[in-house]
Amino acid sequence: MFDTVLIANRGEIALRVQRACKALGLRTVAVFSEADRDLPHVALADAAVCIGPAPASRSYLDQAAILFAARASGAGAIHPGYGFLSENAGFAARVEEAGLVFIGPRPGSIRLMGDKIAAKRAMREAGVPCVPGGEEALSGDAAEARRAAAAIGYPVILKAAGGGGGRGMRVVTGEAGLADALAVTREEARRAFGDGTVYVEKFLGGPRHVEIQVIADAQGGALWLGSRDCSLQRRHQKVVEEAPAPGLAPDLVARIGAACVEACRRIGYRGVGTFEFLVEDGAFHFIEMNTRLQVEHPVTEMTAGLDLVQLQLRVAMGDSLPIGQGDIACRGHAIECRINAEDPVSFAPSPGLVTAWSAPGGPGIRVDTHVAAGYRMPAHYDSLLAKLVVHGDSRAEALARLRVALAEMRVGGISTNLDLHRRIVADPAFIAGGVDIHHLERLMAAG
Ligand code: ADP
């Protein structure tokens, strides 16, 4: 169906995707910005095309340049990685119109899940439990919003239907603040996402972030591959992820997983995807679906013993899923630390020359990275340097290996969040497992 894949991304994920392509015998085409000539996957690709200057808007987000590179290099498919164009339904449609395969869901699925109100409606219909509220868009009329919020019960959260990246949300604790918050959130949503549609749902005070990984083929086959816990967040950005989510009843997780699979079948979903939930008092509440490969997919790979990107490529080639739900088991425990180039106090990005780089190793250790000594971290992109992923037979073993790995790891020349990770793995609450989404910020505030 295709024998050459263009990888429309950079950094560790471009390398990750390239490895999976090569293992399946596929040719690869790297596209890169002028700031990224020296990335390892560019040197290792079968062909490489410069698509523009450093700013992402003029390179990795330039749809015409990427499509031109695909045509010029004979690529038959485009893998978008995560971020950039990965959840852009218009781009997915243009790829298909150009006669190429988009390695991801159908454009209609991306569009449906990009509208959080429509997504929640589809999930409710499939029997997936959702956060109370959010059935309809708010018109902007304050009296109507007051009725909707009162029916849900305060505190509530106003959210942009087209929101993403943790922006376009506002918590409202009582009726007095509702009208102003509604006006501000609508305006913010209009400016940030080009769509002022806002809805209101119940605000959960201390939930965990738990997600379910799925994969579906074009023939209607769909599987869930286990749970992940990504509660350790700073400003809604994930810092540490693990699989499985600790301390949840396996039969409850299995029920939610089965509901996610049913939802995939109903909407004709194809490819990999993630259903995100807030879990409070043992109850799951769907918040959104990510219609792409996620940064944290390695923890699922390590516990399920699968190569998710290879499966994603095979499904895109039109293959049926080669395994059934009964073949999937969760073995041991995996934890991922996102090692970022950032100032440990201000959290501002810390680009520059990496003068020294020493990555950990040993049993159960995996480091997904594009960085080595001599690498110059550009200021134009996100600050992810590496994903340190560990696996153990138990959570305790994974934690023990992670502590050793973090102690070994050395990065010179730029600032990183390695010390924050060392603190997290020594934190008694994290060690116990099951902390909520505010835990990391509380830990950092404690000094
Ligand atoms: P985005 O698409 O911007 O990532 P999400 O809907 O996934 O938005 O929400 C991002 C984060 O915001 C969640 O992980 C959670 O921390 C917080 N959040 C969202 N909805 C709620 C809610 N109803 N109650 C409490 N926190 C919420």
Short mmCIF file of C-alpha atoms and ligand atoms in Angstrom, two decimals:
data_model
loop_
_atom_site.label_atom_id
_atom_site.label_comp_id
_atom_site.label_asym_id
_atom_site.label_seq_id
_atom_site.Cartn_x
_atom_site.Cartn_y
_atom_site.Cartn_z
CA MET A 1 0.00 0.00 0.00
CA PHE A 2 2.93 2.32 0.77
CA ASP A 3 6.62 1.67 1.10
CA THR A 4 7.88 5.15 2.03
CA VAL A 5 6.82 7.20 5.06
CA LEU A 6 7.43 10.92 5.46
CA ILE A 7 7.84 11.82 9.13
CA ALA A 8 6.37 15.29 9.68
CA ASN A 9 7.99 15.92 13.05
CA ARG A 10 11.29 16.39 14.83
CA GLY A 11 13.16 15.40 17.99
CA GLU A 12 12.74 12.15 19.86
CA ILE A 13 9.40 11.25 18.26
CA ALA A 14 10.77 11.54 14.71
CA LEU A 15 13.52 9.10 15.68
CA ARG A 16 11.02 6.80 17.41
CA VAL A 17 8.77 6.68 14.34
CA GLN A 18 11.74 6.20 12.04
CA ARG A 19 12.93 3.17 14.02
CA ALA A 20 9.51 1.54 13.71
CA CYS A 21 9.40 2.23 9.96
CA LYS A 22 12.83 0.73 9.43
CA ALA A 23 12.00 -2.36 11.50
CA LEU A 24 9.05 -2.94 9.14
CA GLY A 25 11.27 -2.46 6.08
CA LEU A 26 9.76 0.91 5.14
CA ARG A 27 11.79 3.73 3.55
CA THR A 28 11.77 7.00 5.50
CA VAL A 29 11.81 10.64 4.52
CA ALA A 30 12.80 13.20 7.16
CA VAL A 31 11.68 16.81 6.86
CA PHE A 32 13.55 19.36 8.91
CA SER A 33 13.77 23.07 9.60
CA GLU A 34 16.99 25.04 9.20
CA ALA A 35 17.52 24.73 12.98
CA ASP A 36 17.30 20.94 12.85
CA ARG A 37 19.83 19.89 10.19
CA ASP A 38 21.87 17.98 12.76
CA LEU A 39 19.09 15.88 14.28
CA PRO A 40 20.02 12.19 14.30
CA HIS A 41 16.93 11.02 12.40
CA VAL A 42 17.81 13.40 9.53
CA ALA A 43 21.17 11.67 9.10
CA LEU A 44 19.59 8.21 9.37
CA ALA A 45 16.67 8.79 6.97
CA ASP A 46 16.69 7.41 3.43
CA ALA A 47 15.95 10.94 2.19
CA ALA A 48 15.79 14.31 3.94
CA VAL A 49 14.17 17.56 2.82
CA CYS A 50 14.59 20.99 4.39
CA ILE A 51 11.11 22.53 4.60
CA GLY A 52 11.86 26.02 5.87
CA PRO A 53 13.29 28.25 8.57
CA ALA A 54 13.28 27.53 12.29
CA PRO A 55 9.89 28.92 13.37
CA ALA A 56 7.39 26.02 13.34
CA SER A 57 4.80 28.15 11.54
CA ARG A 58 7.17 28.29 8.57
CA SER A 59 8.34 24.65 8.67
CA TYR A 60 6.66 21.91 10.71
CA LEU A 61 3.27 23.62 10.44
CA ASP A 62 3.65 24.52 6.76
CA GLN A 63 1.21 22.06 5.19
CA ALA A 64 2.05 22.95 1.58
CA ALA A 65 5.79 22.52 2.19
CA ILE A 66 5.27 19.11 3.78
CA LEU A 67 2.97 17.91 0.99
CA PHE A 68 5.47 19.16 -1.59
CA ALA A 69 8.27 17.26 0.17
CA ALA A 70 6.11 14.12 0.16
CA ARG A 71 5.50 14.35 -3.57
CA ALA A 72 9.11 15.18 -4.38
CA SER A 73 10.44 12.26 -2.34
CA GLY A 74 7.94 9.64 -3.43
CA ALA A 75 6.43 9.15 0.01
CA GLY A 76 3.16 7.22 0.12
CA ALA A 77 2.23 8.10 3.70
CA ILE A 78 2.75 10.83 6.29
CA HIS A 79 3.26 10.17 10.00
CA PRO A 80 2.52 13.34 11.99
CA GLY A 81 3.99 12.26 15.36
CA TYR A 82 2.47 14.30 18.21
CA GLY A 83 1.95 18.06 18.41
CA PHE A 84 2.36 20.13 15.20
CA LEU A 85 -0.18 18.86 12.61
CA SER A 86 -1.07 15.59 14.35
CA GLU A 87 -4.60 16.63 15.36
CA ASN A 88 -5.32 18.93 12.43
CA ALA A 89 -8.34 17.47 10.60
CA GLY A 90 -7.82 19.83 7.65
CA PHE A 91 -4.26 18.57 7.16
CA ALA A 92 -5.34 14.93 7.40
CA ALA A 93 -7.95 15.63 4.69
CA ARG A 94 -5.38 17.35 2.45
CA VAL A 95 -3.03 14.39 2.82
CA GLU A 96 -5.81 12.04 1.70
CA GLU A 97 -6.84 14.34 -1.16
CA ALA A 98 -3.23 14.23 -2.35
CA GLY A 99 -3.61 10.45 -2.62
CA LEU A 100 -1.39 9.77 0.40
CA VAL A 101 -2.12 7.84 3.58
CA PHE A 102 -2.44 9.88 6.77
CA ILE A 103 -1.09 7.69 9.59
CA GLY A 104 -3.82 8.51 12.02
CA PRO A 105 -7.60 8.51 12.27
CA ARG A 106 -9.97 9.59 9.51
CA PRO A 107 -10.32 13.40 9.32
CA GLY A 108 -13.94 13.12 10.53
CA SER A 109 -12.81 11.40 13.77
CA ILE A 110 -10.22 14.11 14.43
CA ARG A 111 -12.85 16.79 13.83
CA LEU A 112 -15.41 15.08 16.11
CA MET A 113 -12.94 14.69 18.99
CA GLY A 114 -11.58 18.21 18.49
CA ASP A 115 -15.01 19.51 19.54
CA LYS A 116 -15.19 18.57 23.21
CA ILE A 117 -18.98 18.98 23.37
CA ALA A 118 -19.53 16.64 20.39
CA ALA A 119 -16.91 14.25 21.79
CA LYS A 120 -18.68 14.03 25.17
CA ARG A 121 -22.01 13.45 23.43
CA ALA A 122 -20.53 10.60 21.36
CA MET A 123 -18.94 9.08 24.47
CA ARG A 124 -22.16 9.24 26.50
CA GLU A 125 -23.99 7.46 23.69
CA ALA A 126 -21.36 4.71 23.74
CA GLY A 127 -21.73 4.23 27.49
CA VAL A 128 -18.49 5.97 28.52
CA PRO A 129 -19.02 7.87 31.81
CA CYS A 130 -18.42 11.64 31.47
CA VAL A 131 -17.91 14.63 33.76
CA PRO A 132 -21.44 15.88 34.64
CA GLY A 133 -22.61 18.75 32.42
CA GLY A 134 -21.34 19.99 29.09
CA GLU A 135 -24.17 18.56 26.97
CA GLU A 136 -24.70 21.86 25.15
CA ALA A 137 -22.73 24.97 24.18
CA LEU A 138 -23.56 28.08 26.22
CA SER A 139 -25.06 30.86 24.11
CA GLY A 140 -23.41 33.63 26.10
CA ASP A 141 -26.65 34.58 27.85
CA ALA A 142 -25.86 34.90 31.59
CA ALA A 143 -29.26 33.70 32.81
CA GLU A 144 -28.98 30.55 30.73
CA ALA A 145 -25.44 29.92 32.05
CA ARG A 146 -26.69 30.39 35.64
CA ARG A 147 -29.41 27.78 35.08
CA ALA A 148 -26.91 25.31 33.57
CA ALA A 149 -24.37 25.83 36.38
CA ALA A 150 -27.02 25.57 39.12
CA ALA A 151 -28.23 22.28 37.63
CA ILE A 152 -24.66 20.89 37.80
CA GLY A 153 -23.84 22.41 41.21
CA TYR A 154 -20.85 24.65 42.08
CA PRO A 155 -17.90 24.60 41.72
CA VAL A 156 -18.06 24.41 37.93
CA ILE A 157 -15.48 24.87 35.19
CA LEU A 158 -16.03 26.80 31.96
CA LYS A 159 -14.16 25.22 29.04
CA ALA A 160 -13.58 26.10 25.41
CA ALA A 161 -15.13 23.44 23.14
CA GLY A 162 -12.11 23.73 20.82
CA GLY A 163 -9.55 24.09 23.62
CA GLY A 164 -6.25 22.32 24.04
CA GLY A 165 -2.94 22.50 25.84
CA GLY A 166 -4.62 23.25 29.16
CA ARG A 167 -5.78 26.68 28.00
CA GLY A 168 -9.27 28.16 27.76
CA MET A 169 -10.54 26.95 31.13
CA ARG A 170 -11.84 28.84 34.14
CA VAL A 171 -13.10 27.57 37.52
CA VAL A 172 -16.18 29.29 38.98
CA THR A 173 -16.94 28.72 42.66
CA GLY A 174 -20.31 30.48 42.89
CA GLU A 175 -22.99 32.28 40.93
CA ALA A 176 -21.52 35.73 41.59
CA GLY A 177 -18.49 35.12 39.38
CA LEU A 178 -20.22 33.28 36.56
CA ALA A 179 -21.23 36.05 34.12
CA ASP A 180 -17.80 37.70 34.07
CA ALA A 181 -15.99 34.36 33.79
CA LEU A 182 -18.23 33.39 30.88
CA ALA A 183 -17.46 36.59 28.97
CA VAL A 184 -13.70 36.28 29.57
CA THR A 185 -13.52 32.58 28.67
CA ARG A 186 -15.51 33.12 25.45
CA GLU A 187 -13.22 35.95 24.42
CA GLU A 188 -10.11 33.93 25.29
CA ALA A 189 -11.40 30.94 23.34
CA ARG A 190 -12.15 33.12 20.33
CA ARG A 191 -8.65 34.55 20.36
CA ALA A 192 -6.75 31.33 21.14
CA PHE A 193 -8.74 28.77 19.14
CA GLY A 194 -10.69 30.88 16.63
CA ASP A 195 -13.96 29.63 18.14
CA GLY A 196 -15.71 31.20 21.13
CA THR A 197 -17.85 28.14 21.89
CA VAL A 198 -17.79 27.47 25.63
CA TYR A 199 -19.49 24.88 27.84
CA VAL A 200 -19.80 24.32 31.57
CA GLU A 201 -19.16 21.12 33.51
CA LYS A 202 -18.66 20.00 37.11
CA PHE A 203 -15.27 20.98 38.55
CA LEU A 204 -13.69 18.06 40.34
CA GLY A 205 -11.58 19.20 43.31
CA GLY A 206 -8.92 16.53 43.61
CA PRO A 207 -9.10 14.01 40.77
CA ARG A 208 -6.43 11.78 39.29
CA HIS A 209 -5.67 11.85 35.56
CA VAL A 210 -6.09 8.35 34.20
CA GLU A 211 -6.13 7.43 30.53
CA ILE A 212 -6.86 4.39 28.39
CA GLN A 213 -4.78 3.59 25.29
CA VAL A 214 -6.70 2.18 22.32
CA ILE A 215 -5.85 1.00 18.82
CA ALA A 216 -8.35 0.26 16.06
CA ASP A 217 -8.00 -1.11 12.53
CA ALA A 218 -9.95 -0.11 9.44
CA GLN A 219 -11.95 -3.36 9.55
CA GLY A 220 -13.75 -2.52 12.81
CA GLY A 221 -11.33 -4.29 15.14
CA ALA A 222 -10.47 -2.34 18.29
CA LEU A 223 -8.49 -3.07 21.46
CA TRP A 224 -7.67 -1.30 24.70
CA LEU A 225 -4.08 -1.73 25.83
CA GLY A 226 -4.21 -0.79 29.50
CA SER A 227 -4.33 2.29 31.70
CA ARG A 228 -1.86 5.07 32.41
CA ASP A 229 -1.75 7.54 35.30
CA CYS A 230 -0.52 11.02 34.36
CA SER A 231 -1.53 12.91 37.49
CA LEU A 232 1.89 14.46 38.08
CA GLN A 233 1.39 17.71 36.15
CA ARG A 234 2.56 21.28 36.32
CA ARG A 235 0.23 23.82 34.72
CA HIS A 236 -1.69 20.95 33.09
CA GLN A 237 1.55 19.69 31.50
CA LYS A 238 2.42 16.09 32.28
CA VAL A 239 5.78 15.54 34.01
CA VAL A 240 5.70 11.86 35.04
CA GLU A 241 3.48 9.08 33.66
CA GLU A 242 3.10 5.45 34.65
CA ALA A 243 1.35 2.26 33.59
CA PRO A 244 -0.82 0.79 34.92
CA ALA A 245 -2.61 3.47 36.97
CA PRO A 246 -1.87 2.29 40.54
CA GLY A 247 -4.49 1.25 43.05
CA LEU A 248 -7.55 1.04 40.79
CA ALA A 249 -9.79 -2.03 40.79
CA PRO A 250 -8.86 -4.10 37.70
CA ASP A 251 -12.49 -4.99 36.93
CA LEU A 252 -13.48 -1.29 36.94
CA VAL A 253 -10.59 -0.40 34.59
CA ALA A 254 -11.58 -3.32 32.34
CA ARG A 255 -15.17 -2.06 32.19
CA ILE A 256 -14.00 1.43 31.21
CA GLY A 257 -11.58 -0.07 28.67
CA ALA A 258 -14.41 -2.07 27.09
CA ALA A 259 -16.56 1.09 26.89
CA CYS A 260 -13.68 2.90 25.10
CA VAL A 261 -13.44 0.04 22.59
CA GLU A 262 -17.20 0.23 22.02
CA ALA A 263 -16.89 4.00 21.43
CA CYS A 264 -14.13 3.36 18.84
CA ARG A 265 -16.37 0.93 16.96
CA ARG A 266 -19.32 3.32 17.00
CA ILE A 267 -17.43 6.28 15.60
CA GLY A 268 -15.44 4.17 13.12
CA TYR A 269 -12.17 5.10 14.78
CA ARG A 270 -8.91 3.98 13.14
CA GLY A 271 -5.38 4.11 14.52
CA VAL A 272 -4.05 4.79 18.01
CA GLY A 273 -5.92 7.03 20.42
CA THR A 274 -6.21 7.91 24.09
CA PHE A 275 -9.34 8.41 26.19
CA GLU A 276 -8.56 10.80 29.04
CA PHE A 277 -10.47 10.59 32.33
CA LEU A 278 -10.54 12.35 35.65
CA VAL A 279 -10.96 9.78 38.41
CA GLU A 280 -12.37 10.88 41.75
CA ASP A 281 -13.65 8.65 44.56
CA GLY A 282 -13.15 5.63 42.35
CA ALA A 283 -15.40 6.98 39.54
CA PHE A 284 -14.19 7.62 35.97
CA HIS A 285 -15.24 10.81 34.13
CA PHE A 286 -14.28 11.22 30.45
CA ILE A 287 -12.83 14.65 29.59
CA GLU A 288 -11.39 14.28 26.10
CA MET A 289 -9.86 12.00 23.49
CA ASN A 290 -6.44 12.51 21.89
CA THR A 291 -6.51 11.24 18.32
CA ARG A 292 -2.79 10.59 17.95
CA LEU A 293 0.25 8.87 19.38
CA GLN A 294 1.07 10.36 22.79
CA VAL A 295 4.36 11.34 24.39
CA GLU A 296 3.78 8.78 27.13
CA HIS A 297 3.06 5.79 24.84
CA PRO A 298 6.29 3.96 25.91
CA VAL A 299 4.94 3.06 29.37
CA THR A 300 2.13 1.16 27.66
CA GLU A 301 4.59 -0.46 25.25
CA MET A 302 6.70 -1.69 28.15
CA THR A 303 3.81 -3.14 30.16
CA ALA A 304 1.91 -4.57 27.17
CA GLY A 305 5.06 -5.84 25.43
CA LEU A 306 3.96 -4.28 22.14
CA ASP A 307 5.48 -1.81 19.67
CA LEU A 308 2.63 0.66 19.37
CA VAL A 309 4.15 2.59 16.47
CA GLN A 310 4.66 -0.59 14.44
CA LEU A 311 1.04 -1.54 15.12
CA GLN A 312 -0.02 1.97 14.14
CA LEU A 313 1.88 1.66 10.84
CA ARG A 314 0.43 -1.79 10.10
CA VAL A 315 -3.12 -0.59 10.71
CA ALA A 316 -2.45 2.38 8.41
CA MET A 317 -1.25 -0.07 5.74
CA GLY A 318 -4.67 -1.71 5.94
CA ASP A 319 -3.73 -4.75 8.01
CA SER A 320 -6.18 -6.13 10.56
CA LEU A 321 -4.97 -6.06 14.15
CA PRO A 322 -2.75 -9.14 14.54
CA ILE A 323 -3.83 -9.76 18.16
CA GLY A 324 -7.09 -9.97 20.11
CA GLN A 325 -8.12 -8.53 23.48
CA GLY A 326 -7.36 -11.89 25.10
CA ASP A 327 -3.71 -11.62 24.02
CA ILE A 328 -3.20 -8.38 25.94
CA ALA A 329 -1.90 -8.47 29.47
CA CYS A 330 -0.23 -5.92 31.70
CA ARG A 331 3.18 -7.19 32.80
CA GLY A 332 4.87 -5.36 35.65
CA HIS A 333 5.00 -1.60 35.94
CA ALA A 334 6.53 1.22 33.88
CA ILE A 335 7.27 4.87 34.72
CA GLU A 336 8.31 7.69 32.38
CA CYS A 337 10.04 10.95 33.37
CA ARG A 338 9.98 13.81 30.89
CA ILE A 339 13.46 15.31 31.06
CA ASN A 340 13.04 18.94 29.95
CA ALA A 341 15.55 21.70 29.25
CA GLU A 342 14.20 24.23 31.70
CA ASP A 343 15.25 26.44 34.56
CA PRO A 344 14.61 24.56 37.83
CA VAL A 345 13.18 27.64 39.53
CA SER A 346 11.41 29.70 36.86
CA PHE A 347 10.65 26.74 34.54
CA ALA A 348 11.58 28.96 31.59
CA PRO A 349 12.99 26.95 28.65
CA SER A 350 16.78 26.57 28.74
CA PRO A 351 18.00 26.23 25.14
CA GLY A 352 21.68 26.15 24.21
CA LEU A 353 24.63 23.84 23.75
CA VAL A 354 24.59 20.47 25.54
CA THR A 355 28.22 20.14 26.60
CA ALA A 356 27.91 16.79 28.36
CA TRP A 357 25.39 13.98 28.11
CA SER A 358 25.44 10.73 30.02
CA ALA A 359 22.33 8.58 29.79
CA PRO A 360 21.54 5.75 32.23
CA GLY A 361 21.27 2.09 31.25
CA GLY A 362 20.78 -1.41 32.59
CA PRO A 363 17.86 -3.83 32.78
CA GLY A 364 14.44 -2.26 32.24
CA ILE A 365 15.82 1.16 31.24
CA ARG A 366 14.82 2.89 27.98
CA VAL A 367 15.86 6.41 26.97
CA ASP A 368 14.03 7.91 23.97
CA THR A 369 16.00 10.97 22.92
CA HIS A 370 17.52 12.86 20.02
CA VAL A 371 20.14 14.50 22.23
CA ALA A 372 23.87 13.83 22.67
CA ALA A 373 26.85 15.93 23.78
CA GLY A 374 27.40 18.68 21.24
CA TYR A 375 23.68 19.04 20.47
CA ARG A 376 22.44 22.60 20.37
CA MET A 377 18.88 22.78 21.72
CA PRO A 378 16.97 25.31 19.59
CA ALA A 379 14.74 27.87 21.30
CA HIS A 380 11.92 27.40 18.80
CA TYR A 381 10.37 24.13 19.92
CA ASP A 382 9.22 22.43 23.10
CA SER A 383 11.79 21.73 25.76
CA LEU A 384 11.66 17.91 25.84
CA LEU A 385 15.22 16.53 25.87
CA ALA A 386 14.53 12.89 26.64
CA LYS A 387 12.03 10.44 28.00
CA LEU A 388 13.53 8.23 30.66
CA VAL A 389 11.35 5.13 30.85
CA VAL A 390 11.86 2.30 33.34
CA HIS A 391 10.18 -1.06 33.69
CA GLY A 392 10.12 -3.47 36.63
CA ASP A 393 8.20 -6.57 37.67
CA SER A 394 6.48 -4.45 40.31
CA ARG A 395 5.97 -0.71 40.90
CA ALA A 396 8.53 -0.89 43.71
CA GLU A 397 11.12 -2.43 41.39
CA ALA A 398 10.41 0.17 38.69
CA LEU A 399 10.84 2.95 41.27
CA ALA A 400 14.11 1.49 42.52
CA ARG A 401 15.48 1.30 38.96
CA LEU A 402 14.25 4.83 38.27
CA ARG A 403 16.08 6.20 41.31
CA VAL A 404 19.35 4.65 40.14
CA ALA A 405 18.80 5.88 36.57
CA LEU A 406 18.07 9.44 37.68
CA ALA A 407 21.17 9.42 39.88
CA GLU A 408 23.29 8.30 36.90
CA MET A 409 21.94 10.75 34.35
CA ARG A 410 24.08 13.82 33.62
CA VAL A 411 23.34 16.76 31.36
CA GLY A 412 25.88 19.58 31.07
CA GLY A 413 25.68 23.05 29.60
CA ILE A 414 21.96 23.67 29.98
CA SER A 415 19.51 23.55 32.90
CA THR A 416 17.14 20.61 33.26
CA ASN A 417 14.38 19.36 35.54
CA LEU A 418 16.43 16.29 36.61
CA ASP A 419 16.49 17.47 40.24
CA LEU A 420 12.71 17.81 40.26
CA HIS A 421 12.42 14.19 39.11
CA ARG A 422 14.87 13.09 41.83
CA ARG A 423 12.65 14.82 44.35
CA ILE A 424 9.50 13.22 43.00
CA VAL A 425 10.89 9.68 43.28
CA ALA A 426 11.82 10.35 46.91
CA ASP A 427 8.37 11.72 47.79
CA PRO A 428 6.46 9.40 50.15
CA ALA A 429 3.06 10.20 48.59
CA PHE A 430 4.28 9.46 45.07
CA ILE A 431 5.96 6.29 46.32
CA ALA A 432 2.65 5.23 47.88
CA GLY A 433 0.91 5.84 44.51
CA GLY A 434 -2.38 7.39 43.44
CA VAL A 435 -1.70 11.11 44.07
CA ASP A 436 -4.08 13.68 42.51
CA ILE A 437 -3.44 16.23 39.75
CA HIS A 438 -2.53 18.99 42.24
CA HIS A 439 0.06 16.95 44.08
CA LEU A 440 3.14 18.07 42.12
CA GLU A 441 2.33 21.75 42.48
CA ARG A 442 1.79 21.24 46.24
CA LEU A 443 5.12 19.42 46.45
CA MET A 444 6.92 22.24 44.64
CA ALA A 445 5.23 24.91 46.75
CA ALA A 446 6.46 23.10 49.88
CA GLY A 447 9.99 24.00 48.69
P1 ADP B 1 -6.78 20.22 27.24
O1 ADP B 1 -7.36 19.72 25.95
O2 ADP B 1 -6.51 21.69 27.21
O3 ADP B 1 -5.63 19.40 27.72
P2 ADP B 1 -8.56 18.87 29.15
O4 ADP B 1 -10.03 18.85 28.98
O5 ADP B 1 -7.83 17.62 28.82
O6 ADP B 1 -7.97 20.11 28.31
O7 ADP B 1 -8.18 19.31 30.61
C1 ADP B 1 -6.84 19.57 30.97
C2 ADP B 1 -6.68 19.49 32.47
O8 ADP B 1 -7.51 20.47 33.12
C3 ADP B 1 -7.06 18.17 33.09
O9 ADP B 1 -6.01 17.22 33.02
C4 ADP B 1 -7.37 18.61 34.52
O10 ADP B 1 -6.15 18.83 35.20
C5 ADP B 1 -8.05 19.96 34.32
N1 ADP B 1 -9.52 19.80 34.19
C6 ADP B 1 -10.23 19.74 33.04
N2 ADP B 1 -11.55 19.56 33.28
C7 ADP B 1 -11.68 19.51 34.63
C8 ADP B 1 -12.80 19.33 35.53
N3 ADP B 1 -14.03 19.16 35.07
N4 ADP B 1 -12.53 19.34 36.86
C9 ADP B 1 -11.29 19.49 37.33
N5 ADP B 1 -10.20 19.67 36.56
C10 ADP B 1 -10.38 19.67 35.21
#
